[in-house]
Amino acid sequence: MPAPATDRRRAAVLGSPIAHSLSPVLHRAAYAELGLADWTYDGFEVDEATLPGFLTGLGAEWAGLSLTMPLKRAVIPLLDGISETAASVDAVNTVLFAEDGRRTGDNTDIPGMVAALREHGIEKTETAAVLGAGATASSALAALARICTGEIAVYVRSAARAAEMRGWAERLGVAVRIADWADAEEALRAELVVATTPAGTTDALAAAVPETPATLFDVLYDPWPTALAARWSASGGAVVGGLDLLVHQAVLQVELMTGRAPAPLAVMRQAGERALADR
């Protein structure tokens, strides 16, 4: 368990690049609202090569870390254990430090996705489509395994990516149909579409948004809205954005690191929106 909240405690987000991260904004807003005046949260530029040394140099005041790319899998061999959720996708985005020095990895991306969808009234879906096949796509599959009752179509660009996603589907126990990216317009007819691709990748699909779209979950938050999200919303469809995911996974991290629950979701979201508006 975390040390008492009155102690001086530190947390941070690590990754490369890291300057763009909103995590410090979200976590600091939570600390202020929770009255954790002695807690600090910073961002550090850390890559796979420098991660072991960074972890070794941390003192007893450290409560936890948030991890972004490229560290979510690189950190696993450096930990004493990981949660079942993290193990399901071989990805850790949260490291917790116990009083005895043990380092435990968890994954709040998956329950964060589920929580973001639930906030928008989506607890179950019969069909879903995933655009992309990277690390975020595997987390999306894990989230969909909890809420999708039917087949999940995954649209990929290469045979290697197709094989990788089949592997994740088998591991997660979900029914997946792999489709070629050339047919990605078909994905937009699903009850729930999850876009996990880098900025600009789905822009060409905006013109193919159906007349009555259902729900789009686009994991990007900067730039926002994406061309696809803007057209989707203009057509009357429901849109869940990357800031929704970022805030919900950060809420879970704050609760895990501080031992305080519930974390202030609305305050954290407002802080994130202000930071994005200032960019």
mmCIF file of N, CA and C in Angstrom, residues 22 31 33 44 84 88 98-99 111 119 137 164 189 201 206-207 215 221 227 235 250 263 268:
data_model
loop_
_atom_site.group_PDB
_atom_site.id
_atom_site.type_symbol
_atom_site.label_atom_id
_atom_site.label_comp_id
_atom_site.label_asym_id
_atom_site.label_seq_id
_atom_site.Cartn_x
_atom_site.Cartn_y
_atom_site.Cartn_z
ATOM 1 N N LEU A 22 0.055 14.977 -21.194
ATOM 2 C CA LEU A 22 -0.854 15.703 -20.320
ATOM 3 C C LEU A 22 -0.908 15.108 -18.920
ATOM 4 N N TYR A 31 -4.087 15.886 -7.266
ATOM 5 C CA TYR A 31 -3.429 16.090 -5.970
ATOM 6 C C TYR A 31 -3.955 17.349 -5.278
ATOM 7 N N GLU A 33 -6.866 18.826 -5.666
ATOM 8 C CA GLU A 33 -8.248 18.634 -5.239
ATOM 9 C C GLU A 33 -8.331 17.721 -4.018
ATOM 10 N N PHE A 44 9.543 12.749 -17.260
ATOM 11 C CA PHE A 44 10.955 12.493 -17.534
ATOM 12 C C PHE A 44 11.117 11.816 -18.885
ATOM 13 N N GLU A 84 -2.931 -9.318 -13.579
ATOM 14 C CA GLU A 84 -3.517 -10.140 -14.636
ATOM 15 C C GLU A 84 -3.911 -9.282 -15.832
ATOM 16 N N SER A 88 -2.386 -9.779 -19.601
ATOM 17 C CA SER A 88 -3.254 -10.185 -20.712
ATOM 18 C C SER A 88 -2.823 -9.579 -22.036
ATOM 19 N N ALA A 98 5.890 -0.546 -3.447
ATOM 20 C CA ALA A 98 5.462 -0.907 -2.103
ATOM 21 C C ALA A 98 6.491 -0.442 -1.080
ATOM 22 N N GLU A 99 6.102 -0.422 0.187
ATOM 23 C CA GLU A 99 7.009 0.027 1.235
ATOM 24 C C GLU A 99 8.227 -0.878 1.354
ATOM 25 N N PRO A 111 -9.116 -0.982 -18.315
ATOM 26 C CA PRO A 111 -10.318 -0.542 -17.590
ATOM 27 C C PRO A 111 -10.656 0.910 -17.867
ATOM 28 N N GLU A 119 -19.169 5.744 -19.402
ATOM 29 C CA GLU A 119 -19.591 7.118 -19.127
ATOM 30 C C GLU A 119 -20.488 7.645 -20.245
ATOM 31 N N ALA A 137 -4.162 -1.093 -29.973
ATOM 32 C CA ALA A 137 -5.175 -1.993 -30.503
ATOM 33 C C ALA A 137 -5.311 -3.245 -29.648
ATOM 34 N N GLU A 164 -0.243 -10.937 -35.644
ATOM 35 C CA GLU A 164 -0.122 -10.454 -34.261
ATOM 36 C C GLU A 164 -1.493 -10.296 -33.614
ATOM 37 N N ARG A 189 -19.494 0.923 -40.287
ATOM 38 C CA ARG A 189 -20.884 0.495 -40.105
ATOM 39 C C ARG A 189 -21.079 -0.313 -38.822
ATOM 40 N N THR A 201 -4.048 9.131 -39.959
ATOM 41 C CA THR A 201 -4.243 7.838 -40.625
ATOM 42 C C THR A 201 -5.679 7.624 -41.073
ATOM 43 N N ALA A 206 -13.069 9.855 -43.406
ATOM 44 C CA ALA A 206 -14.114 10.780 -42.982
ATOM 45 C C ALA A 206 -15.236 10.892 -44.006
ATOM 46 N N ALA A 207 -14.880 10.857 -45.272
ATOM 47 C CA ALA A 207 -15.889 10.988 -46.326
ATOM 48 C C ALA A 207 -16.813 9.790 -46.405
ATOM 49 N N THR A 215 -21.321 4.647 -32.791
ATOM 50 C CA THR A 215 -20.379 5.230 -31.838
ATOM 51 C C THR A 215 -18.946 5.072 -32.323
ATOM 52 N N TYR A 221 -6.083 12.580 -28.825
ATOM 53 C CA TYR A 221 -6.619 13.779 -28.170
ATOM 54 C C TYR A 221 -5.928 15.054 -28.644
ATOM 55 N N ALA A 227 -10.292 14.447 -38.243
ATOM 56 C CA ALA A 227 -11.240 14.616 -39.347
ATOM 57 C C ALA A 227 -12.373 13.604 -39.247
ATOM 58 N N SER A 235 -22.486 14.116 -38.282
ATOM 59 C CA SER A 235 -23.496 13.210 -38.829
ATOM 60 C C SER A 235 -24.430 12.665 -37.757
ATOM 61 N N ALA A 250 -6.021 7.812 -16.024
ATOM 62 C CA ALA A 250 -5.287 8.587 -15.019
ATOM 63 C C ALA A 250 -6.003 8.566 -13.674
ATOM 64 N N ALA A 263 -10.934 9.354 -7.263
ATOM 65 C CA ALA A 263 -10.161 10.487 -7.761
ATOM 66 C C ALA A 263 -11.120 11.471 -8.446
ATOM 67 N N MET A 268 -10.022 16.688 -13.127
ATOM 68 C CA MET A 268 -8.929 16.254 -13.996
ATOM 69 C C MET A 268 -9.268 16.510 -15.457
#
